[in-house]
Amino acid sequence: MAETKYIFVTGGVTSSLGKGIIAASLAKLLQARGYKTTIQKLDPYINVDPGTLNPYEHGECYVTDDGAETDLDLGHYERFLNVNTSQANNVTTGRIYQSVIEKERRGEFLGKTVQVVPHITNEIKERIQILGKSGDYDIVITEIGGTVGDIESLPYIESVRQLLWELGDNNAIVIHLTLVPYLSAAGELKTKPTQHSVKTLMESGIKADILVCRTEHELADDIRAKLASFCNVKREAVIQSIDASTIYDVPNLMLQEGLDTVALQKLALPEISEPNLTQWNQFLNRHKNPKNTVTIGLVGKYVELQDSYKSILEAFIHAGAENEVKVKVESIHSEYIDEETIASKISHLDGILVAPGFGERGIEGKIATVQYAREYGIPFLGICLGMQMAVIEYARNVLGLKDANSTEMNKNTSAPVIDIMEEQKNITHLGGTMRLGAWDCELKDDSLAFKVYRNILISERHRHRYEFNNSYKEQLKNAGLIPTGFNPETGLVEIVEIPEHPWFMGVQYHPEYKSTVANPHPLFVAFVKAALDYKTK
Ligand code: GLN
């Protein structure tokens, strides 16, 4: 195909309508029809990337193979499409300004006054077109974060307006996602907020081509007709997006509503074939008809907010479907775990996952949890900080190094079993400076890890500053905590196991980022299986 086509997704009325899921679902349908599709997210905040954000702000920070710290929507894109994303797929206002200011300092603007229009908008347009110009995609879907009318979104909306004009009819379209609220007192669905939000978009010179209407109730024909006529879109371009029991239903719901067909018509692209969703629907079928249930405790300090551990929760959905079991994840706040409460909080669990995290808060609860799982033989998976806690627990309670700790928590510990990496010691900036992205890991062939991956060389994504301290390797190994995965270049320990235990693994990397519907992560699949075995024993 000649030129890449662009679909812009904007949102109106409120935030949190699920633009990311709609974008991912549309991409899934277009991909399932044979179009090479990718998605990009533009975030209007001034942080250069979400790496410095607390999970309470925007949920989990998702990490790509190329080490970009990105918005959690990119996780949905990868899970739905089974295609890797990269730094180019997530752009923030901070990054845009940083790049324009650097160009200004280099004198690239030749004495001109640097302004939002055209310099910032040009930079945005360039970033939008990077993926399209790579020649790898037929269609690029660009999701504009925030809500139209926000001050922060204006340069993005203006850039979309310019691009629509530059690219011309049939090469770029706008999908506007809005809310159609139900007023129970009146017993009615209301279209006015949508009309206003479409109007706001028009004030910026953009006419929506397709409306996707989030609703708790079916949109009757008269409501659809009203929305079409008052918002200037074709009747078939009013798409209902009704609340679904799982996000994985949304591609099918969008297919029924014809979102992909309308989008293709507007882009003057042929329908090539019916979307092939066979594998997707097999997954859905297994997900919805589990033969058994396991309860897994997710022990972390951000558990109040579901989005903090998004990729872990989704990886359990994929692994559950693969095992034909429902994984009930019980969120347990590590700060409230102590000697007195521990048994009541975790003894009933079939598996325990100690979550990634930063800083001191709640770590003693995590260490106590590891000890419990270890001593009672409950299947255990520690991820990143969770692996580090497993090492500290073993050093303290098995080796008897009572003061063992990570230097992240106690700089002066006499037993720094987890320590900052040499190359990290002189880093002063926090943004983008951790060990990030995909690193190779070599497995020992007699390990649980090898049984799980069935491969000697694996690659997994990282996001951390501290590491297993190799000066304690022999001591820990002789005491029964066995390192079984190593970075082949640096010799850093990436995995620890306890062969005496039914199923115990700590991994320094984040397997959750690589789990997709098409490729459930083997580690999560094996962990859920171990939990099922433990339960049925
Ligand atoms: N805080 C730990 C580190 O920086 C672990 C990070 C994580 O769990 N992602 O090494």
Coordinates of C-alpha atoms and ligand atoms in Angstrom, one line a residue:
M1 CA 0.0 0.0 0.0
A2 CA 1.2 3.5 -0.8
E3 CA 0.8 5.8 2.1
T4 CA 0.2 5.1 5.8
K5 CA -3.2 6.2 7.0
Y6 CA -3.8 7.8 10.3
I7 CA -6.6 7.5 12.8
F8 CA -6.7 10.0 15.7
V9 CA -8.6 9.2 18.8
T10 CA -9.8 12.1 21.0
G11 CA -11.9 12.0 24.1
G12 CA -14.6 14.3 25.4
V13 CA -16.8 14.8 28.5
T14 CA -14.7 13.1 31.1
S15 CA -11.4 11.2 31.4
S16 CA -11.2 7.5 32.1
L17 CA -13.6 6.5 29.3
G18 CA -11.2 3.9 28.1
K19 CA -9.7 5.5 24.9
G20 CA -6.8 3.1 25.2
I21 CA -9.1 0.0 25.1
I22 CA -11.1 1.4 22.2
A23 CA -7.9 2.2 20.3
A24 CA -6.5 -1.2 21.0
S25 CA -9.7 -2.9 20.0
L26 CA -9.9 -1.1 16.7
A27 CA -6.3 -1.9 16.1
K28 CA -7.0 -5.5 16.9
L29 CA -9.8 -5.7 14.3
L30 CA -7.8 -3.9 11.6
Q31 CA -4.8 -6.3 12.3
A32 CA -7.2 -9.3 12.2
R33 CA -8.3 -8.1 8.7
G34 CA -4.7 -8.1 7.6
Y35 CA -3.7 -4.5 8.0
K36 CA -0.3 -3.8 9.7
T37 CA -1.4 -1.5 12.5
T38 CA 0.3 0.2 15.4
I39 CA -0.9 2.6 18.1
Q40 CA 0.7 5.6 19.6
K41 CA -0.2 7.6 22.8
L42 CA 0.3 11.3 23.2
D43 CA 0.3 12.4 26.8
P44 CA -0.3 16.1 27.6
Y45 CA 1.7 16.2 30.8
I46 CA 5.1 17.9 31.3
N47 CA 6.9 14.9 32.7
V48 CA 9.3 13.7 30.0
D49 CA 8.1 10.2 30.6
P50 CA 5.9 8.6 33.3
G51 CA 9.0 7.0 34.9
T52 CA 9.2 9.6 37.6
L53 CA 5.5 9.3 38.4
N54 CA 4.1 7.6 41.4
P55 CA 1.8 4.8 40.4
Y56 CA -1.0 6.6 42.3
E57 CA -0.8 9.3 39.6
H58 CA -1.2 7.4 36.4
G59 CA -1.0 3.7 37.4
E60 CA 1.8 1.4 36.4
C61 CA 4.7 2.6 34.3
Y62 CA 5.0 0.2 31.4
V63 CA 8.4 -0.6 30.0
T64 CA 9.2 -1.5 26.4
D65 CA 12.0 -3.6 24.9
D66 CA 13.9 -0.5 23.9
G67 CA 13.8 0.7 27.6
A68 CA 11.2 3.4 27.2
E69 CA 9.2 4.1 30.4
T70 CA 5.7 4.6 29.1
D71 CA 2.0 5.0 29.7
L72 CA 0.2 1.8 30.7
D73 CA -2.0 2.0 27.6
L74 CA 1.0 0.7 25.7
G75 CA 0.7 -2.4 27.7
H76 CA -2.9 -2.8 26.4
Y77 CA -1.6 -2.3 22.8
E78 CA 1.0 -5.0 23.2
R79 CA -1.4 -7.4 25.0
F80 CA -4.0 -7.0 22.3
L81 CA -1.8 -6.8 19.2
N82 CA 1.1 -9.0 20.3
V83 CA 3.4 -6.5 18.6
N84 CA 6.2 -4.7 20.4
T85 CA 6.0 -1.0 21.0
S86 CA 8.9 1.4 21.5
Q87 CA 9.8 4.9 22.6
A88 CA 8.1 6.3 19.4
N89 CA 4.8 4.9 20.6
N90 CA 4.5 7.3 23.6
V91 CA 5.2 11.0 23.5
T92 CA 4.6 13.5 26.2
T93 CA 4.5 17.3 26.3
G94 CA 7.7 17.2 28.3
R95 CA 9.5 15.3 25.6
I96 CA 8.2 17.6 22.9
Y97 CA 9.3 20.7 24.7
Q98 CA 12.6 19.2 25.7
S99 CA 13.4 18.4 22.1
V100 CA 12.3 21.8 20.8
I101 CA 14.4 23.6 23.5
E102 CA 17.4 21.5 22.7
K103 CA 17.0 22.4 19.0
E104 CA 16.8 26.1 20.0
R105 CA 20.0 25.8 22.1
R106 CA 21.7 24.3 19.1
G107 CA 20.6 27.3 17.1
E108 CA 18.5 25.2 14.7
F109 CA 15.8 27.8 14.4
L110 CA 18.1 30.4 12.8
G111 CA 17.2 33.4 14.9
K112 CA 13.5 32.9 14.7
T113 CA 11.1 33.3 17.7
V114 CA 10.3 29.8 18.9
Q115 CA 6.5 29.4 19.4
V116 CA 3.8 26.9 20.2
V117 CA 2.6 27.3 16.6
P118 CA 4.5 26.3 14.5
H119 CA 7.5 24.9 16.5
I120 CA 5.7 22.8 19.1
T121 CA 3.0 21.7 16.7
N122 CA 5.7 20.8 14.0
E123 CA 7.5 18.7 16.6
I124 CA 4.2 17.0 17.5
K125 CA 3.4 16.3 13.8
E126 CA 6.8 14.9 13.3
R127 CA 6.5 12.5 16.2
I128 CA 3.1 11.4 15.0
Q129 CA 4.5 10.6 11.6
I130 CA 7.6 8.8 12.7
L131 CA 5.8 5.5 12.9
G132 CA 4.0 6.1 9.6
K133 CA 7.1 7.0 7.8
S134 CA 9.0 3.9 9.0
G135 CA 7.1 2.0 6.2
D136 CA 6.2 -0.7 8.7
Y137 CA 2.6 0.1 9.1
D138 CA -0.5 0.5 6.9
I139 CA -2.4 2.3 9.7
V140 CA -1.2 4.3 12.7
I141 CA -3.8 5.0 15.4
T142 CA -2.8 8.0 17.6
E143 CA -4.6 8.4 20.9
I144 CA -4.6 11.9 22.3
G145 CA -4.5 11.8 26.1
G146 CA -6.7 14.0 28.2
T147 CA -10.1 15.5 27.3
V148 CA -10.8 18.1 24.5
G149 CA -11.1 21.5 25.9
D150 CA -8.2 21.0 28.4
I151 CA -5.5 23.7 28.2
E152 CA -2.8 21.0 28.0
S153 CA -4.4 19.3 25.0
L154 CA -4.6 22.4 22.7
P155 CA -1.2 22.0 20.9
Y156 CA -2.1 18.4 20.1
I157 CA -5.6 19.2 18.9
E158 CA -4.1 21.9 16.7
S159 CA -1.5 19.5 15.3
V160 CA -4.2 17.0 14.5
R161 CA -6.2 19.8 12.7
Q162 CA -3.1 20.7 10.6
L163 CA -2.3 17.1 9.8
L164 CA -5.9 16.4 8.7
W165 CA -5.6 19.2 6.3
E166 CA -2.1 18.3 5.1
L167 CA -2.8 14.6 4.6
G168 CA -6.2 15.2 2.9
D169 CA -9.5 13.4 2.8
N170 CA -9.4 9.6 3.2
N171 CA -5.9 9.6 4.7
A172 CA -6.7 10.6 8.2
I173 CA -9.8 10.5 10.3
V174 CA -10.9 11.4 13.8
I175 CA -12.7 9.2 16.2
H176 CA -14.2 11.0 19.2
L177 CA -14.9 9.0 22.3
T178 CA -17.6 10.5 24.6
L179 CA -19.9 9.6 27.4
V180 CA -23.7 9.3 27.1
P181 CA -24.8 9.3 30.7
Y182 CA -28.0 7.8 32.0
L183 CA -30.1 9.9 34.4
S184 CA -32.0 7.4 36.5
A185 CA -34.4 10.1 37.9
A186 CA -35.4 10.9 34.3
G187 CA -35.0 7.3 33.1
E188 CA -33.1 8.6 30.1
L189 CA -29.8 8.6 28.2
K190 CA -28.6 12.1 27.7
T191 CA -26.9 13.3 24.5
K192 CA -26.1 16.9 25.5
P193 CA -22.6 16.3 26.9
T194 CA -21.7 14.7 23.7
Q195 CA -23.1 17.5 21.6
H196 CA -21.1 20.0 23.7
S197 CA -17.9 18.0 23.4
V198 CA -18.2 17.6 19.6
K199 CA -18.8 21.4 19.5
T200 CA -15.6 22.0 21.5
L201 CA -13.7 19.9 19.0
M202 CA -15.3 21.9 16.2
E203 CA -14.2 25.2 17.8
S204 CA -10.6 23.9 17.3
G205 CA -11.4 23.2 13.6
I206 CA -11.9 19.5 13.9
K207 CA -14.9 17.6 12.8
A208 CA -15.3 14.1 14.3
D209 CA -15.8 11.4 11.6
I210 CA -16.9 8.7 14.1
L211 CA -18.4 8.9 17.5
V212 CA -17.8 6.2 20.0
C213 CA -20.3 6.6 22.8
R214 CA -19.6 5.0 26.2
T215 CA -22.8 4.0 27.8
E216 CA -24.2 1.8 30.6
H217 CA -27.4 1.2 28.6
E218 CA -28.1 0.2 24.9
L219 CA -28.4 3.3 22.6
A220 CA -31.9 3.1 21.0
D221 CA -32.3 4.1 17.4
D222 CA -33.7 7.5 18.2
I223 CA -30.8 8.4 20.4
R224 CA -28.4 7.2 17.7
A225 CA -30.2 9.3 15.1
K226 CA -30.2 12.3 17.4
L227 CA -26.5 12.0 18.0
A228 CA -25.8 11.6 14.3
S229 CA -27.7 14.7 13.3
F230 CA -26.6 17.0 16.1
C231 CA -23.0 15.9 15.9
N232 CA -22.7 15.9 12.1
V233 CA -21.8 12.3 11.6
K234 CA -23.3 9.5 9.5
R235 CA -25.8 7.3 11.3
E236 CA -23.5 4.2 11.0
A237 CA -20.7 6.3 12.5
V238 CA -22.4 6.4 15.8
I239 CA -20.8 3.5 17.6
Q240 CA -22.1 2.3 21.0
S241 CA -19.5 1.2 23.5
I242 CA -21.5 -0.4 26.3
D243 CA -19.9 -1.5 29.6
A244 CA -18.3 -4.9 29.2
S245 CA -17.5 -7.5 31.8
T246 CA -14.0 -7.8 30.5
I247 CA -11.9 -5.5 28.3
Y248 CA -11.2 -8.5 26.1
D249 CA -14.8 -8.4 25.0
V250 CA -14.4 -5.0 23.5
P251 CA -13.0 -6.0 20.1
N252 CA -16.0 -8.2 19.4
L253 CA -18.4 -5.5 20.6
M254 CA -16.7 -3.0 18.3
L255 CA -16.9 -5.6 15.4
Q256 CA -20.7 -5.9 16.0
E257 CA -21.0 -2.2 16.0
G258 CA -19.0 -2.0 12.7
L259 CA -16.3 0.4 14.1
D260 CA -13.7 -1.2 11.8
T261 CA -15.9 -1.1 8.8
V262 CA -16.8 2.6 9.1
A263 CA -13.1 3.5 9.8
L264 CA -12.0 1.6 6.7
Q265 CA -14.7 3.2 4.5
K266 CA -13.7 6.7 5.8
L267 CA -10.1 5.9 5.0
A268 CA -11.0 4.5 1.5
L269 CA -9.4 1.2 2.4
P270 CA -10.9 -2.1 1.2
E271 CA -12.3 -4.5 3.8
I272 CA -9.8 -7.2 2.5
S273 CA -11.3 -10.0 4.6
E274 CA -13.4 -10.7 7.6
P275 CA -11.4 -10.2 10.8
N276 CA -9.8 -13.5 11.9
L277 CA -10.4 -13.6 15.6
T278 CA -10.2 -17.4 16.0
Q279 CA -7.3 -17.4 18.4
W280 CA -8.7 -14.4 20.3
N281 CA -12.1 -16.1 20.7
Q282 CA -10.5 -19.3 21.9
F283 CA -8.8 -17.3 24.6
L284 CA -12.0 -15.6 25.5
N285 CA -13.8 -18.9 25.7
R286 CA -11.2 -20.4 28.0
H287 CA -11.2 -17.2 30.1
K288 CA -15.0 -17.3 30.5
N289 CA -15.4 -21.0 31.2
P290 CA -12.8 -21.9 33.9
K291 CA -12.8 -25.4 35.2
N292 CA -11.3 -24.4 38.6
T293 CA -10.3 -21.4 40.7
V294 CA -7.0 -20.5 42.4
T295 CA -6.5 -17.6 44.8
I296 CA -3.3 -15.7 44.5
G297 CA -2.2 -13.0 46.9
L298 CA -0.7 -9.9 45.3
V299 CA 1.4 -8.3 48.1
G300 CA 2.4 -4.7 47.4
K301 CA 2.1 -1.2 48.7
Y302 CA 0.0 0.4 45.9
V303 CA -2.8 -2.2 46.0
E304 CA -5.5 0.4 46.6
L305 CA -5.2 1.4 43.0
Q306 CA -5.9 -1.5 40.5
D307 CA -3.9 0.3 37.7
S308 CA -0.7 0.1 39.7
Y309 CA -0.2 -3.5 38.9
K310 CA -2.0 -3.6 35.6
S311 CA 0.3 -5.8 33.6
I312 CA 0.5 -8.3 36.5
L313 CA -3.3 -8.6 36.7
E314 CA -3.5 -9.0 32.9
A315 CA -0.8 -11.6 32.9
F316 CA -2.8 -13.6 35.4
I317 CA -5.8 -13.4 33.1
H318 CA -3.8 -14.8 30.2
A319 CA -2.2 -17.5 32.4
G320 CA -5.5 -18.4 33.9
A321 CA -7.1 -18.9 30.5
E322 CA -4.2 -21.0 29.4
N323 CA -4.7 -23.2 32.5
E324 CA -8.5 -23.0 32.2
V325 CA -8.7 -21.7 35.8
K326 CA -10.0 -18.5 37.2
V327 CA -7.3 -16.7 39.0
K328 CA -8.8 -14.7 41.9
V329 CA -6.2 -12.1 42.8
E330 CA -6.4 -10.9 46.4
S331 CA -4.7 -7.6 46.8
I332 CA -2.9 -7.5 50.2
H333 CA -1.3 -4.3 51.5
S334 CA 2.2 -5.1 52.6
E335 CA 2.2 -2.3 55.2
Y336 CA -0.5 -4.1 57.2
I337 CA 1.3 -7.4 57.3
D338 CA 3.0 -8.2 60.6
E339 CA 3.5 -11.2 62.9
E340 CA 0.0 -11.1 64.2
T341 CA -1.9 -10.6 61.0
I342 CA 0.1 -12.6 58.6
A343 CA -1.5 -16.0 59.0
S344 CA -5.0 -14.6 58.6
K345 CA -4.0 -12.7 55.5
I346 CA -2.0 -15.3 53.6
S347 CA -2.4 -18.8 54.9
H348 CA -5.4 -19.6 52.7
L349 CA -3.7 -18.6 49.5
D350 CA -2.7 -21.0 46.7
G351 CA 0.1 -18.8 45.5
I352 CA 1.8 -15.6 46.6
L353 CA 3.3 -12.9 44.4
V354 CA 5.4 -10.2 46.0
A355 CA 5.2 -7.1 43.8
P356 CA 7.8 -4.7 42.4
G357 CA 8.2 -1.4 44.1
F358 CA 10.5 1.4 45.3
G359 CA 11.4 2.7 48.8
E360 CA 11.1 1.5 52.3
R361 CA 7.4 1.6 52.9
G362 CA 5.9 -1.9 53.5
I363 CA 9.0 -3.9 52.9
E364 CA 9.1 -5.6 56.3
G365 CA 5.6 -7.0 55.4
K366 CA 7.0 -8.2 52.1
I367 CA 9.9 -10.0 53.8
A368 CA 7.6 -11.6 56.4
T369 CA 5.4 -12.8 53.4
V370 CA 8.3 -14.4 51.7
Q371 CA 9.3 -16.2 54.9
Y372 CA 5.8 -17.5 55.2
A373 CA 5.6 -18.7 51.6
R374 CA 9.0 -20.3 52.0
E375 CA 8.3 -22.1 55.3
Y376 CA 4.8 -23.3 54.4
G377 CA 5.7 -24.4 50.8
I378 CA 3.2 -22.0 49.2
P379 CA 4.1 -21.3 45.5
F380 CA 6.0 -18.0 45.4
L381 CA 6.9 -15.6 42.7
G382 CA 8.9 -12.5 43.5
I383 CA 9.2 -9.8 40.9
C384 CA 12.0 -7.2 41.0
L385 CA 11.7 -5.7 44.5
G386 CA 9.9 -9.0 45.3
M387 CA 13.0 -11.0 44.3
Q388 CA 15.2 -8.6 46.3
M389 CA 13.0 -9.2 49.3
A390 CA 13.3 -13.0 48.9
V391 CA 17.1 -12.6 48.9
I392 CA 17.0 -10.5 52.0
E393 CA 14.7 -12.9 53.8
Y394 CA 16.9 -15.8 53.0
A395 CA 20.0 -14.0 54.2
R396 CA 18.3 -12.9 57.4
N397 CA 16.5 -16.1 58.4
V398 CA 18.6 -18.8 56.9
L399 CA 22.1 -17.4 56.8
G400 CA 21.5 -15.6 60.1
L401 CA 22.6 -12.2 58.7
K402 CA 20.0 -10.3 60.8
D403 CA 21.0 -6.9 59.4
A404 CA 20.8 -8.1 55.8
N405 CA 19.1 -5.5 53.6
S406 CA 19.2 -3.6 50.3
T407 CA 21.2 -0.4 50.3
E408 CA 18.1 1.2 48.9
M409 CA 16.5 0.8 52.3
N410 CA 19.5 1.0 54.6
K411 CA 22.7 2.6 53.2
N412 CA 24.7 1.4 56.2
T413 CA 23.6 -2.2 56.5
S414 CA 26.4 -4.6 57.5
A415 CA 25.1 -7.2 54.9
P416 CA 24.2 -5.4 51.7
V417 CA 22.9 -8.5 49.9
I418 CA 21.1 -6.2 47.4
D419 CA 23.3 -3.3 46.4
I420 CA 23.3 -0.4 43.9
M421 CA 25.1 -1.2 40.7
E422 CA 28.6 0.2 40.2
E423 CA 27.5 2.2 37.2
Q424 CA 24.5 3.6 39.0
K425 CA 26.6 5.1 41.9
N426 CA 27.4 8.4 40.3
I427 CA 24.0 9.0 38.7
T428 CA 22.2 12.0 40.2
H429 CA 19.2 12.3 37.9
L430 CA 16.2 10.0 38.6
G431 CA 14.5 10.2 35.2
G432 CA 15.3 7.4 32.7
T433 CA 18.5 6.3 34.4
M434 CA 17.6 2.9 35.8
R435 CA 18.6 -0.4 34.2
L436 CA 15.8 -0.4 31.6
G437 CA 14.4 -2.5 28.8
A438 CA 15.3 -5.9 27.4
W439 CA 18.4 -7.8 28.6
D440 CA 19.4 -11.3 27.8
C441 CA 19.5 -13.9 30.6
E442 CA 21.1 -17.3 30.4
L443 CA 19.5 -20.1 32.4
K444 CA 21.0 -23.1 34.1
D445 CA 19.7 -26.2 32.4
D446 CA 18.9 -28.0 35.7
S447 CA 16.7 -25.2 37.0
L448 CA 13.0 -24.6 37.4
A449 CA 13.4 -21.6 35.2
F450 CA 14.7 -23.8 32.3
K451 CA 11.7 -26.1 32.8
V452 CA 9.4 -23.1 32.5
Y453 CA 11.0 -21.4 29.5
R454 CA 12.3 -24.5 27.7
N455 CA 15.1 -22.3 26.4
I456 CA 18.6 -21.5 27.6
L457 CA 18.7 -17.9 26.4
I458 CA 15.8 -15.7 27.3
S459 CA 15.2 -11.9 27.1
E460 CA 13.2 -10.0 29.7
R461 CA 12.5 -6.4 30.5
H462 CA 14.1 -4.6 33.5
R463 CA 13.4 -1.5 35.5
H464 CA 15.5 -1.2 38.6
R465 CA 18.6 0.4 40.1
Y466 CA 19.6 -2.2 42.7
E467 CA 20.9 -5.8 42.1
F468 CA 21.8 -9.1 43.8
N469 CA 25.2 -8.6 45.3
N470 CA 27.5 -11.2 43.9
S471 CA 29.7 -11.2 47.0
Y472 CA 27.0 -13.1 48.8
K473 CA 26.4 -15.5 45.9
E474 CA 28.4 -18.5 47.2
Q475 CA 27.1 -18.1 50.8
L476 CA 23.4 -18.0 49.7
K477 CA 23.9 -20.8 47.2
N478 CA 25.5 -23.1 49.8
A479 CA 22.6 -22.4 52.1
G480 CA 20.0 -23.4 49.4
L481 CA 19.0 -20.2 47.5
I482 CA 20.3 -21.0 44.0
P483 CA 20.9 -18.4 41.4
T484 CA 19.7 -19.9 38.1
G485 CA 19.7 -17.1 35.6
F486 CA 22.5 -14.7 34.8
N487 CA 23.1 -11.8 32.5
P488 CA 25.7 -13.3 30.1
E489 CA 27.6 -10.0 29.8
T490 CA 27.8 -8.8 33.4
G491 CA 27.3 -12.0 35.4
L492 CA 24.5 -10.3 37.3
V493 CA 22.1 -12.7 39.0
E494 CA 18.6 -12.4 37.4
I495 CA 16.8 -15.4 39.0
V496 CA 16.9 -17.1 42.3
E497 CA 15.2 -20.4 43.2
I498 CA 14.9 -22.8 46.2
P499 CA 14.9 -26.4 44.8
E500 CA 13.8 -27.7 48.2
H501 CA 10.5 -25.7 47.8
P502 CA 7.6 -26.9 45.6
W503 CA 7.7 -23.7 43.5
F504 CA 9.8 -20.7 44.5
M505 CA 11.2 -18.1 42.1
G506 CA 12.4 -14.6 42.4
V507 CA 13.1 -12.7 39.2
Q508 CA 14.9 -9.4 38.9
Y509 CA 13.1 -8.6 35.7
H510 CA 9.4 -7.9 34.9
P511 CA 7.9 -10.9 33.1
E512 CA 4.4 -9.3 33.3
Y513 CA 5.3 -6.7 30.5
K514 CA 5.7 -9.4 27.9
S515 CA 2.5 -11.4 28.5
T516 CA 0.0 -11.1 25.7
V517 CA -3.3 -12.8 24.7
A518 CA -1.5 -14.6 21.9
N519 CA 1.5 -15.4 24.1
P520 CA 0.7 -15.8 27.7
H521 CA 3.9 -15.5 29.7
P522 CA 5.4 -19.0 30.5
L523 CA 6.4 -17.9 34.0
F524 CA 2.8 -16.8 34.9
V525 CA 1.4 -19.9 33.2
A526 CA 3.7 -22.1 35.3
F527 CA 3.1 -20.2 38.5
V528 CA -0.7 -20.5 38.1
K529 CA -0.3 -24.2 37.4
A530 CA 1.8 -24.6 40.5
A531 CA -0.9 -22.8 42.5
L532 CA -3.5 -25.2 41.1
D533 CA -1.3 -28.2 42.0
Y534 CA -0.8 -26.8 45.5
K535 CA -4.6 -26.3 45.9
T536 CA -5.5 -29.8 44.7
K537 CA -2.9 -31.5 46.9
Ligands
GLN1 N1 13.5 -0.6 44.0 C1 14.1 -1.6 43.4 C2 15.3 -1.2 42.6 O1 15.4 -0.1 42.1 C3 13.2 -2.5 42.7 C4 12.5 -1.9 41.5 C5 11.3 -2.6 41.0 O2 10.7 -3.4 41.7 N2 10.9 -2.2 39.8 O3 16.2 -2.0 42.3

